Amino acid sequence: MCLVTVQVRVWRGRHVILAVSSCSAEYLHRNFIVLSQEQLPTAGVKLNDLKMDPSSPVSPATILEQTALRLGCSPADKKLAFHLDEEDELKHLRECFCVPKVKDLPPTDLSLVDGEESCVYFAGNSLGLQPRKVKTYLDEELDKWARTGVHGHFNGQRPWALADECILDLMAELVGAQRHEVALMNGLTVNLHLQMLSFFKPTPRRYKILLEARAFPSDHYAVESQLRLHGLDVEKCMLMMQPREGEETLRIEDILAVIEKEGDSIAVILFSGVQYYTGQLFDIPRITKAGQEKGCFVGFDLAHAVGNVEIHLHDWGVDFACWCSYKYLNSGAGGLAGAYIHEKHSQSIKPALIGWWGHEFKTRFLMENKLQLSKGINGFRLSNPPILLVCALQASLEVFGQTTMKALRRKSILLTGYLEYLIKHYYNEDKTNPGKPFVKIITPSRIEERGCQLTLSFSLPIKSVFKELEKRGVACDMREPNALRVAPVPLYNSFRDVHRFIEILGSAITSSKQTANNTALSGSY
């Protein structure tokens, strides 16, 4: 028997628990709606009236509890998920994408799941889903090539010689830049190298590059090779920021302190917009301002930020940035990448490597070999755009064009907040029950410090949990040494997806625990 002392208040015809003693929180949350006194006055708020953004004083958890209270259910009840989906003003965008069936995912065990169901796709941080229009646009260009051959370069809806410029406005809007500050070209690492060749000009006084210690390997290797290209000692010149001992993510005050201390010797600061492993969203404007005040150039790899969070590169004064387009921008594996240089550098920063496509368009085809270099980022372009990659990117950017990043971000905050809430509800560590499996969220809990991704670690062997999730039709992403990256994407994921994931996670954890117990028993003989 569980002896309980409670304070109960009748609110809108329902009994609401205000305070409690002598009973486990897990029991209460499973059986009652529990709110603080401060939460009650607004408990009837409607989702459509909410202004959910990073500056909102109302947390996602509060919104979920308020809405569940209005529905007369627990926040963990799937009834809440269905209600949130009904009120989602962006739910129609899911129809713009091809969501794989469970049966078509190679790791699926069809004895465990219904193969005809759509999978739970939480891997948009690795590869976005295919927009339905991709095939249509590819077929159009393949047909044009078959029918007209070389004439496709300057004819049709997407003249091949100008195809990248046909979608430039859509891309510039997503990163908060002027049209002339953005180019679509190459792959991310190629663009990073081209930009670093121009922005990293080491002197005896300024010769260091600052980046996060667990930068994505391509960024790390690019920085290493740029230093070696200039004959510099990597150990001395590559400043890598580590989290504090016992912590997983970097504190903004520590980043700013290093910039203040080392800034006079730093030539370039290169950070992620969103850190690929932890999911931490860095404070781009503050890092930019701090670095520039010390005389550093500041650039960002936005691979995990573009299409995920609101970005205002021009207004923030970021010097340069680059990004891929196959994660949250859904352009397909190896899709066309993007690059940005602020217009303030259009006269002073020149490309170190020059190609034909960097020549101004109006005289490009005179073939006189007398360079008339385009200003800013356009001068960095090397070759004509790959039309098939442009088609895939166009199909996705047009979906973004149906809404705004502000609206997507608003949904994303609540969607990821819902995932966080349910994980904590079911899988918080219980010190009184050490045998109970638990899940730790590495990603910062503050919504202004994360995008849609949550990075999880487990008390059970993570590879076992990941394998069991995949067998049950969940597409997510495991990264060494101990991270499961789960990304509910607001363009095509639903609140029901989140609830299904939690249900499946329960089965995966149960199965993993049984496997671990069996292994331990067999090892004892």
Coordinates of C-alpha atoms in Angstrom, one line a residue:
M1 CA 0.0 0.0 0.0
C2 CA 1.2 3.5 -0.8
L3 CA 0.4 6.1 1.9
V4 CA -0.1 9.5 0.4
T5 CA -0.6 13.0 1.8
V6 CA -1.8 15.4 -0.8
Q7 CA -3.1 18.9 -1.3
V8 CA -5.9 18.8 -3.8
R9 CA -7.7 21.7 -5.6
V10 CA -10.7 21.4 -7.8
W11 CA -10.0 23.3 -11.0
R12 CA -12.5 23.4 -13.8
G13 CA -14.3 20.4 -12.5
R14 CA -11.2 18.2 -12.1
H15 CA -9.1 17.3 -9.1
V16 CA -5.5 18.4 -9.5
I17 CA -2.7 17.4 -7.1
L18 CA -0.7 20.5 -5.9
A19 CA 1.6 18.9 -3.4
V20 CA 2.4 15.4 -2.3
S21 CA 4.5 13.4 0.2
S22 CA 5.3 9.8 1.0
C23 CA 4.8 8.4 -2.5
S24 CA 7.0 8.0 -5.6
A25 CA 6.9 10.6 -8.3
E26 CA 6.8 7.8 -10.9
Y27 CA 3.5 6.4 -9.3
L28 CA 1.9 9.8 -9.3
H29 CA 2.8 10.8 -12.9
R30 CA 1.5 7.5 -14.1
N31 CA -1.8 7.8 -12.3
F32 CA -2.6 11.5 -11.9
I33 CA -2.1 14.9 -13.5
V34 CA 0.4 16.7 -11.3
L35 CA 0.9 20.5 -11.7
S36 CA 2.5 23.2 -9.6
Q37 CA 0.4 26.1 -8.2
E38 CA 2.1 28.4 -10.7
Q39 CA 1.0 26.3 -13.7
L40 CA -2.7 26.3 -12.9
P41 CA -3.8 29.8 -14.1
T42 CA -2.8 29.1 -17.7
A43 CA -3.6 25.4 -17.8
G44 CA -6.4 25.8 -20.4
V45 CA -4.2 27.5 -23.0
K46 CA -4.7 26.4 -26.6
L47 CA -1.8 25.3 -28.8
N48 CA -2.8 27.7 -31.6
D49 CA -2.4 30.6 -29.2
L50 CA 1.1 29.7 -28.1
K51 CA 4.1 31.6 -29.2
M52 CA 6.6 28.8 -28.7
D53 CA 10.1 30.1 -29.4
P54 CA 13.4 30.0 -27.6
S55 CA 12.6 33.3 -25.8
S56 CA 9.3 32.0 -24.5
P57 CA 9.0 31.8 -20.7
V58 CA 6.7 28.8 -21.1
S59 CA 8.5 25.5 -21.2
P60 CA 7.4 22.6 -23.5
A61 CA 6.9 20.5 -20.4
T62 CA 4.4 23.0 -19.1
I63 CA 2.5 23.2 -22.4
L64 CA 2.3 19.4 -22.5
E65 CA 1.0 19.2 -19.0
Q66 CA -1.5 22.0 -19.6
T67 CA -2.8 20.5 -22.7
A68 CA -3.1 17.0 -21.2
L69 CA -5.0 18.5 -18.3
R70 CA -7.5 20.1 -20.7
L71 CA -7.9 16.7 -22.4
G72 CA -8.3 14.9 -19.1
C73 CA -5.4 12.5 -19.7
S74 CA -1.8 11.9 -18.6
P75 CA 0.9 13.7 -20.6
A76 CA 2.2 10.2 -21.4
D77 CA -1.1 9.1 -23.0
K78 CA -1.1 8.8 -26.8
K79 CA -4.3 10.8 -26.7
L80 CA -2.1 13.8 -26.3
A81 CA 0.0 12.9 -29.3
F82 CA -3.0 12.6 -31.5
H83 CA -4.4 15.9 -30.3
L84 CA -1.1 17.7 -30.9
D85 CA -1.0 16.3 -34.4
E86 CA -4.6 17.5 -35.1
E87 CA -3.6 21.1 -34.1
D88 CA -0.3 21.0 -35.9
E89 CA -0.5 23.7 -38.6
L90 CA 2.4 22.1 -40.5
K91 CA 1.1 18.5 -40.6
H92 CA 0.3 18.7 -44.3
L93 CA 4.1 19.0 -45.1
R94 CA 4.6 15.3 -44.2
E95 CA 2.8 14.5 -47.4
C96 CA 5.5 16.2 -49.4
F97 CA 8.0 13.4 -48.4
C98 CA 8.4 9.7 -49.0
V99 CA 8.3 8.0 -45.6
P100 CA 9.8 4.4 -45.8
K101 CA 7.7 1.4 -44.8
V102 CA 8.9 -0.7 -41.9
K103 CA 9.2 -3.7 -44.2
D104 CA 11.7 -2.0 -46.5
L105 CA 14.3 -1.1 -43.9
P106 CA 17.0 -3.8 -44.1
P107 CA 17.4 -4.4 -40.3
T108 CA 13.7 -4.9 -39.7
D109 CA 12.5 -8.1 -38.0
L110 CA 9.0 -8.6 -39.4
S111 CA 8.2 -11.1 -36.7
L112 CA 8.2 -8.1 -34.3
V113 CA 6.4 -5.4 -36.2
D114 CA 3.8 -4.7 -38.8
G115 CA 5.8 -4.2 -42.0
E116 CA 3.1 -2.1 -43.7
E117 CA 3.4 0.7 -41.2
S118 CA 5.5 3.8 -41.9
C119 CA 8.7 3.6 -40.0
V120 CA 9.7 6.0 -37.2
Y121 CA 12.2 8.1 -39.1
F122 CA 14.4 10.0 -36.7
A123 CA 17.5 10.1 -38.8
G124 CA 17.1 13.4 -40.6
N125 CA 20.2 14.7 -38.9
S126 CA 22.1 12.1 -41.0
L127 CA 20.0 11.9 -44.2
G128 CA 16.7 13.7 -44.8
L129 CA 13.8 11.9 -46.4
Q130 CA 13.2 12.2 -50.1
P131 CA 10.8 15.0 -51.2
R132 CA 8.2 13.5 -53.6
K133 CA 8.9 16.1 -56.3
V134 CA 12.6 14.9 -56.7
K135 CA 11.7 12.2 -59.1
T136 CA 9.5 14.6 -61.2
Y137 CA 12.2 17.2 -61.5
L138 CA 14.9 14.6 -62.3
D139 CA 12.7 13.1 -65.0
E140 CA 12.1 16.5 -66.5
E141 CA 15.8 17.2 -66.9
L142 CA 16.6 13.7 -68.1
D143 CA 13.8 14.1 -70.7
K144 CA 15.1 17.5 -71.7
W145 CA 18.6 16.1 -72.1
A146 CA 17.3 13.2 -74.2
R147 CA 15.2 15.5 -76.5
T148 CA 17.4 18.6 -76.8
G149 CA 20.9 17.7 -75.9
V150 CA 23.2 20.7 -75.5
H151 CA 20.4 23.2 -75.9
G152 CA 19.4 22.4 -72.3
H153 CA 22.1 24.7 -71.0
F154 CA 20.1 27.9 -71.8
N155 CA 16.5 26.6 -72.2
G156 CA 13.7 25.2 -70.1
Q157 CA 12.5 25.9 -66.6
R158 CA 16.0 25.2 -65.2
P159 CA 18.6 26.2 -67.7
W160 CA 21.6 24.1 -66.8
A161 CA 24.1 26.9 -66.9
L162 CA 22.0 28.9 -64.4
A163 CA 20.3 26.1 -62.5
D164 CA 21.8 26.9 -59.1
E165 CA 20.8 30.5 -59.3
C166 CA 17.1 29.5 -59.8
I167 CA 17.0 28.3 -56.2
L168 CA 19.4 30.8 -54.6
D169 CA 16.7 33.0 -53.1
L170 CA 15.1 30.0 -51.3
M171 CA 18.5 29.0 -49.8
A172 CA 19.5 32.6 -48.9
E173 CA 16.2 32.9 -47.0
L174 CA 17.0 29.8 -44.9
V175 CA 20.4 31.0 -43.7
G176 CA 19.4 34.7 -43.3
A177 CA 21.7 36.0 -46.0
Q178 CA 21.6 38.3 -49.0
R179 CA 21.3 36.6 -52.3
H180 CA 24.8 37.7 -53.4
E181 CA 26.3 36.4 -50.2
V182 CA 25.4 32.7 -51.0
A183 CA 26.6 30.2 -53.6
L184 CA 25.5 26.6 -54.2
M185 CA 28.5 24.6 -55.2
N186 CA 30.7 21.6 -54.5
G187 CA 30.6 19.6 -51.2
L188 CA 30.9 21.0 -47.7
T189 CA 34.5 20.2 -47.1
V190 CA 35.6 21.5 -50.5
N191 CA 33.8 24.8 -49.7
L192 CA 35.4 24.9 -46.3
H193 CA 38.9 24.4 -47.8
L194 CA 38.3 27.1 -50.4
Q195 CA 37.2 29.6 -47.7
M196 CA 40.0 28.7 -45.3
L197 CA 42.5 29.3 -48.0
S198 CA 41.3 32.9 -48.2
F199 CA 40.4 33.6 -44.5
F200 CA 43.3 31.8 -42.8
K201 CA 46.4 34.0 -43.5
P202 CA 48.7 33.2 -40.6
T203 CA 51.2 35.8 -39.4
P204 CA 53.8 35.6 -36.7
R205 CA 51.3 37.1 -34.3
R206 CA 48.1 35.4 -35.5
Y207 CA 48.5 31.8 -36.4
K208 CA 46.0 29.7 -34.4
I209 CA 42.6 28.2 -35.3
L210 CA 40.0 27.7 -32.6
L211 CA 37.4 24.9 -32.9
E212 CA 35.5 22.5 -30.6
A213 CA 37.4 19.4 -29.5
R214 CA 34.8 17.0 -30.9
A215 CA 34.3 18.7 -34.2
F216 CA 33.1 16.6 -37.1
P217 CA 36.1 14.7 -38.6
S218 CA 35.9 16.6 -41.9
D219 CA 36.2 19.9 -40.1
H220 CA 39.0 18.6 -37.9
Y221 CA 41.0 17.2 -40.9
A222 CA 40.4 20.4 -42.9
V223 CA 41.9 22.5 -40.1
E224 CA 44.8 20.2 -39.6
S225 CA 45.6 20.2 -43.3
Q226 CA 45.3 24.0 -43.6
L227 CA 47.8 24.4 -40.7
R228 CA 50.2 21.9 -42.3
L229 CA 49.8 23.7 -45.7
H230 CA 51.3 26.8 -44.0
G231 CA 54.1 24.7 -42.3
L232 CA 52.6 25.3 -38.9
D233 CA 52.8 23.0 -35.8
V234 CA 49.3 21.4 -35.4
E235 CA 49.8 20.8 -31.7
K236 CA 50.6 24.5 -31.0
C237 CA 48.2 26.1 -33.5
M238 CA 45.0 24.0 -33.3
L239 CA 43.1 25.2 -30.2
M240 CA 40.4 22.6 -29.3
M241 CA 37.9 23.5 -26.7
Q242 CA 37.0 20.7 -24.3
P243 CA 33.9 20.6 -22.0
R244 CA 34.5 20.9 -18.3
E245 CA 35.4 17.7 -16.5
G246 CA 32.3 15.6 -16.0
E247 CA 30.3 17.6 -18.6
E248 CA 29.3 16.7 -22.1
T249 CA 28.8 20.1 -23.7
L250 CA 30.6 23.5 -23.9
R251 CA 29.6 26.4 -21.8
I252 CA 29.3 29.7 -23.7
E253 CA 31.1 31.5 -20.9
D254 CA 34.1 29.2 -21.4
I255 CA 34.1 29.7 -25.1
L256 CA 34.1 33.5 -24.7
A257 CA 36.8 33.3 -22.0
V258 CA 39.1 31.4 -24.4
I259 CA 38.5 33.9 -27.1
E260 CA 39.3 36.8 -24.7
K261 CA 42.4 35.1 -23.5
E262 CA 43.8 33.7 -26.8
G263 CA 42.1 36.0 -29.3
D264 CA 45.1 38.1 -30.2
S265 CA 46.9 35.0 -31.5
I266 CA 43.8 33.4 -33.2
A267 CA 43.4 34.0 -36.9
V268 CA 40.2 32.0 -37.4
I269 CA 37.5 30.7 -35.2
L270 CA 35.6 27.7 -36.7
F271 CA 32.7 26.2 -34.8
S272 CA 29.7 24.1 -35.7
G273 CA 26.3 25.8 -35.7
V274 CA 24.8 22.7 -34.0
Q275 CA 27.3 20.1 -32.7
Y276 CA 26.8 16.9 -34.5
Y277 CA 27.4 14.5 -31.5
T278 CA 25.8 16.3 -28.6
G279 CA 23.2 18.3 -30.5
Q280 CA 24.3 21.5 -28.8
L281 CA 23.3 24.7 -30.6
F282 CA 26.1 27.2 -30.2
D283 CA 25.4 30.9 -29.6
I284 CA 26.5 32.0 -33.1
P285 CA 26.0 35.8 -32.7
R286 CA 27.9 36.0 -29.3
I287 CA 30.8 33.9 -30.6
T288 CA 30.9 36.0 -33.7
K289 CA 30.9 39.3 -31.9
A290 CA 33.5 38.1 -29.3
G291 CA 35.8 36.8 -32.0
Q292 CA 35.6 39.9 -34.2
E293 CA 36.2 42.2 -31.3
K294 CA 39.6 40.4 -30.9
G295 CA 40.3 40.7 -34.6
C296 CA 39.6 37.1 -35.6
F297 CA 37.7 35.9 -38.6
V298 CA 34.7 33.8 -37.5
G299 CA 33.2 31.0 -39.6
F300 CA 30.6 28.2 -39.0
D301 CA 29.9 24.8 -40.3
L302 CA 26.1 24.8 -40.5
A303 CA 25.6 21.2 -41.6
H304 CA 23.4 20.4 -38.6
A305 CA 22.0 23.9 -38.2
V306 CA 20.6 24.9 -41.6
G307 CA 16.9 23.8 -41.9
N308 CA 17.0 23.0 -38.2
V309 CA 17.1 26.3 -36.4
E310 CA 16.7 29.9 -37.3
I311 CA 19.9 31.5 -38.8
H312 CA 20.6 35.1 -39.6
L313 CA 24.1 35.1 -41.0
H314 CA 24.0 38.6 -42.5
D315 CA 22.5 40.3 -39.5
W316 CA 24.9 38.5 -37.1
G317 CA 27.8 39.6 -39.2
V318 CA 29.3 36.1 -39.5
D319 CA 32.4 36.3 -41.8
F320 CA 31.9 32.9 -43.6
A321 CA 30.0 29.7 -43.4
C322 CA 29.4 26.5 -45.3
W323 CA 26.9 23.6 -45.1
C324 CA 25.8 20.4 -46.7
S325 CA 22.2 20.0 -47.9
Y326 CA 21.4 16.3 -47.4
K327 CA 20.6 16.3 -43.7
Y328 CA 17.7 18.7 -42.8
L329 CA 17.7 20.1 -46.3
N330 CA 16.8 16.6 -47.8
S331 CA 18.7 16.9 -51.1
G332 CA 19.9 13.3 -51.1
A333 CA 23.3 11.7 -50.2
G334 CA 26.2 13.9 -51.4
G335 CA 23.8 16.7 -52.4
L336 CA 24.9 20.2 -53.5
A337 CA 26.5 22.2 -50.7
G338 CA 26.2 25.8 -49.8
A339 CA 28.7 28.6 -48.9
Y340 CA 28.4 32.1 -47.6
I341 CA 30.7 35.1 -47.3
H342 CA 29.4 38.4 -45.8
E343 CA 29.2 41.2 -48.2
K344 CA 31.6 43.3 -46.1
H345 CA 34.3 41.1 -47.5
S346 CA 33.3 41.3 -51.2
Q347 CA 36.2 43.5 -52.1
S348 CA 38.9 42.4 -49.6
I349 CA 38.6 38.6 -49.6
K350 CA 39.6 36.9 -52.9
P351 CA 39.6 33.2 -53.8
A352 CA 43.0 31.5 -53.7
L353 CA 41.9 29.0 -56.3
I354 CA 40.0 30.2 -59.3
G355 CA 37.8 28.4 -61.9
W356 CA 35.8 29.5 -65.0
W357 CA 32.6 29.8 -63.1
G358 CA 34.1 32.5 -60.8
H359 CA 34.4 34.8 -63.9
E360 CA 31.5 37.3 -64.2
F361 CA 28.6 35.9 -66.2
K362 CA 28.3 38.8 -68.6
T363 CA 31.7 38.1 -70.1
R364 CA 32.2 34.5 -69.1
F365 CA 31.5 33.1 -72.5
L366 CA 33.8 35.4 -74.4
M367 CA 36.6 33.0 -73.6
E368 CA 39.3 35.7 -73.6
N369 CA 41.1 34.3 -70.5
K370 CA 41.1 37.8 -69.0
L371 CA 39.7 37.3 -65.6
Q372 CA 36.9 39.5 -64.5
L373 CA 36.3 38.0 -61.0
S374 CA 32.8 38.0 -59.5
K375 CA 32.7 39.7 -56.2
G376 CA 32.3 37.9 -52.9
I377 CA 31.3 34.2 -52.7
N378 CA 30.5 34.1 -56.4
G379 CA 34.2 34.5 -57.2
F380 CA 34.8 31.2 -55.4
R381 CA 32.7 29.1 -57.8
L382 CA 34.8 26.8 -59.9
S383 CA 32.5 24.8 -62.2
N384 CA 29.0 24.7 -63.7
P385 CA 26.3 23.4 -61.4
P386 CA 25.4 19.7 -61.5
I387 CA 21.8 19.8 -62.7
L388 CA 20.6 16.5 -61.2
L389 CA 21.8 17.7 -57.7
V390 CA 20.1 21.0 -58.3
C391 CA 16.8 19.2 -59.0
A392 CA 16.9 17.3 -55.7
L393 CA 17.7 20.4 -53.7
Q394 CA 15.0 22.4 -55.4
A395 CA 12.3 19.9 -54.5
S396 CA 13.2 20.2 -50.8
L397 CA 13.7 24.0 -50.8
E398 CA 10.2 24.4 -52.3
V399 CA 8.8 22.6 -49.3
F400 CA 10.6 25.0 -47.0
G401 CA 9.1 27.8 -49.1
Q402 CA 5.6 26.7 -48.0
T403 CA 6.3 27.8 -44.5
T404 CA 8.9 29.7 -42.4
M405 CA 11.8 28.7 -40.2
K406 CA 10.1 30.5 -37.4
A407 CA 7.0 28.2 -37.7
L408 CA 9.2 25.1 -38.1
R409 CA 11.2 26.1 -35.1
R410 CA 8.1 26.6 -33.0
K411 CA 6.9 23.1 -33.8
S412 CA 10.4 21.7 -33.4
I413 CA 10.7 23.0 -29.9
L414 CA 7.5 21.4 -28.8
L415 CA 8.2 18.2 -30.7
T416 CA 11.6 17.7 -29.2
G417 CA 10.3 18.9 -25.9
Y418 CA 7.7 16.1 -26.0
L419 CA 10.4 13.5 -26.7
E420 CA 12.4 14.8 -23.8
Y421 CA 9.4 14.8 -21.5
L422 CA 8.5 11.2 -22.3
I423 CA 12.1 10.0 -21.9
K424 CA 12.4 11.6 -18.5
H425 CA 8.9 10.3 -17.5
Y426 CA 9.8 6.7 -18.2
Y427 CA 13.6 6.5 -18.1
N428 CA 15.0 8.9 -15.5
E429 CA 17.6 7.3 -13.3
D430 CA 16.0 5.9 -10.1
K431 CA 18.6 5.8 -7.3
T432 CA 16.2 3.7 -5.2
N433 CA 16.0 1.1 -8.0
P434 CA 19.5 0.6 -9.3
G435 CA 18.4 -2.3 -11.5
K436 CA 16.0 -0.2 -13.5
P437 CA 17.5 0.8 -17.0
F438 CA 17.8 4.5 -17.5
V439 CA 18.4 7.0 -20.3
K440 CA 20.5 10.1 -20.0
I441 CA 20.0 13.0 -22.3
I442 CA 23.4 14.6 -23.3
T443 CA 21.9 17.4 -25.3
P444 CA 21.3 20.7 -23.3
S445 CA 17.8 21.0 -21.8
R446 CA 17.6 24.7 -22.5
I447 CA 15.7 25.1 -25.8
E448 CA 17.9 28.0 -26.9
E449 CA 20.9 25.6 -26.7
R450 CA 19.6 22.8 -29.0
G451 CA 17.9 22.1 -32.3
C452 CA 15.6 19.1 -32.9
Q453 CA 18.2 16.4 -32.0
L454 CA 18.5 14.7 -28.7
T455 CA 21.6 12.7 -28.0
L456 CA 21.0 9.8 -25.6
S457 CA 23.2 7.5 -23.6
F458 CA 22.0 4.3 -21.9
S459 CA 22.7 2.3 -18.8
L460 CA 22.5 -0.8 -21.0
P461 CA 24.9 -1.5 -23.8
I462 CA 24.0 1.0 -26.5
K463 CA 24.7 -1.2 -29.5
S464 CA 22.2 -3.7 -28.2
V465 CA 19.5 -1.0 -27.7
F466 CA 20.2 0.4 -31.2
K467 CA 20.0 -3.0 -32.8
E468 CA 16.6 -3.7 -31.1
L469 CA 15.3 -0.3 -32.2
E470 CA 16.3 -1.0 -35.8
K471 CA 14.6 -4.5 -35.7
R472 CA 11.4 -2.7 -34.8
G473 CA 11.4 -0.2 -37.6
V474 CA 13.1 2.8 -36.1
A475 CA 15.6 4.7 -38.2
C476 CA 18.0 6.7 -35.9
D477 CA 21.7 7.0 -35.6
M478 CA 24.3 5.6 -33.3
R479 CA 27.7 7.3 -33.0
E480 CA 30.8 6.1 -31.2
P481 CA 31.6 5.9 -28.4
N482 CA 28.2 6.0 -26.7
A483 CA 25.5 8.1 -28.3
L484 CA 22.2 7.5 -29.9
R485 CA 21.2 10.5 -31.9
V486 CA 17.4 10.9 -32.3
A487 CA 16.1 13.8 -34.4
P488 CA 12.3 14.4 -34.8
V489 CA 12.2 16.7 -37.8
P490 CA 9.3 19.2 -37.9
L491 CA 8.9 19.1 -41.7
Y492 CA 7.8 15.4 -41.7
N493 CA 7.8 14.0 -38.2
S494 CA 4.7 13.9 -36.0
F495 CA 3.9 13.8 -32.3
R496 CA 2.6 10.3 -32.9
D497 CA 6.0 9.4 -34.2
V498 CA 7.5 10.5 -30.9
H499 CA 5.0 8.5 -28.9
R500 CA 5.5 5.4 -31.1
F501 CA 9.3 5.8 -30.6
I502 CA 8.9 5.8 -26.8
E503 CA 6.7 2.7 -27.0
I504 CA 9.2 0.9 -29.2
L505 CA 12.1 2.1 -27.0
G506 CA 10.4 0.3 -24.1
S507 CA 10.4 -3.0 -26.0
A508 CA 14.0 -2.4 -27.2
I509 CA 15.2 -1.8 -23.6
T510 CA 13.4 -4.8 -22.2
S511 CA 14.9 -7.0 -24.9
S512 CA 18.4 -5.5 -24.4
K513 CA 18.1 -6.0 -20.6
Q514 CA 17.1 -9.7 -21.1
T515 CA 20.1 -10.2 -23.5
A516 CA 22.4 -8.6 -21.0
N517 CA 21.1 -10.8 -18.2
N518 CA 21.4 -13.9 -20.3
T519 CA 25.0 -13.0 -21.2
A520 CA 25.8 -12.4 -17.5
L521 CA 24.3 -15.7 -16.5
S522 CA 26.1 -17.7 -19.2
G523 CA 29.4 -16.0 -18.2
S524 CA 29.0 -17.1 -14.6
Y525 CA 29.2 -20.8 -15.4

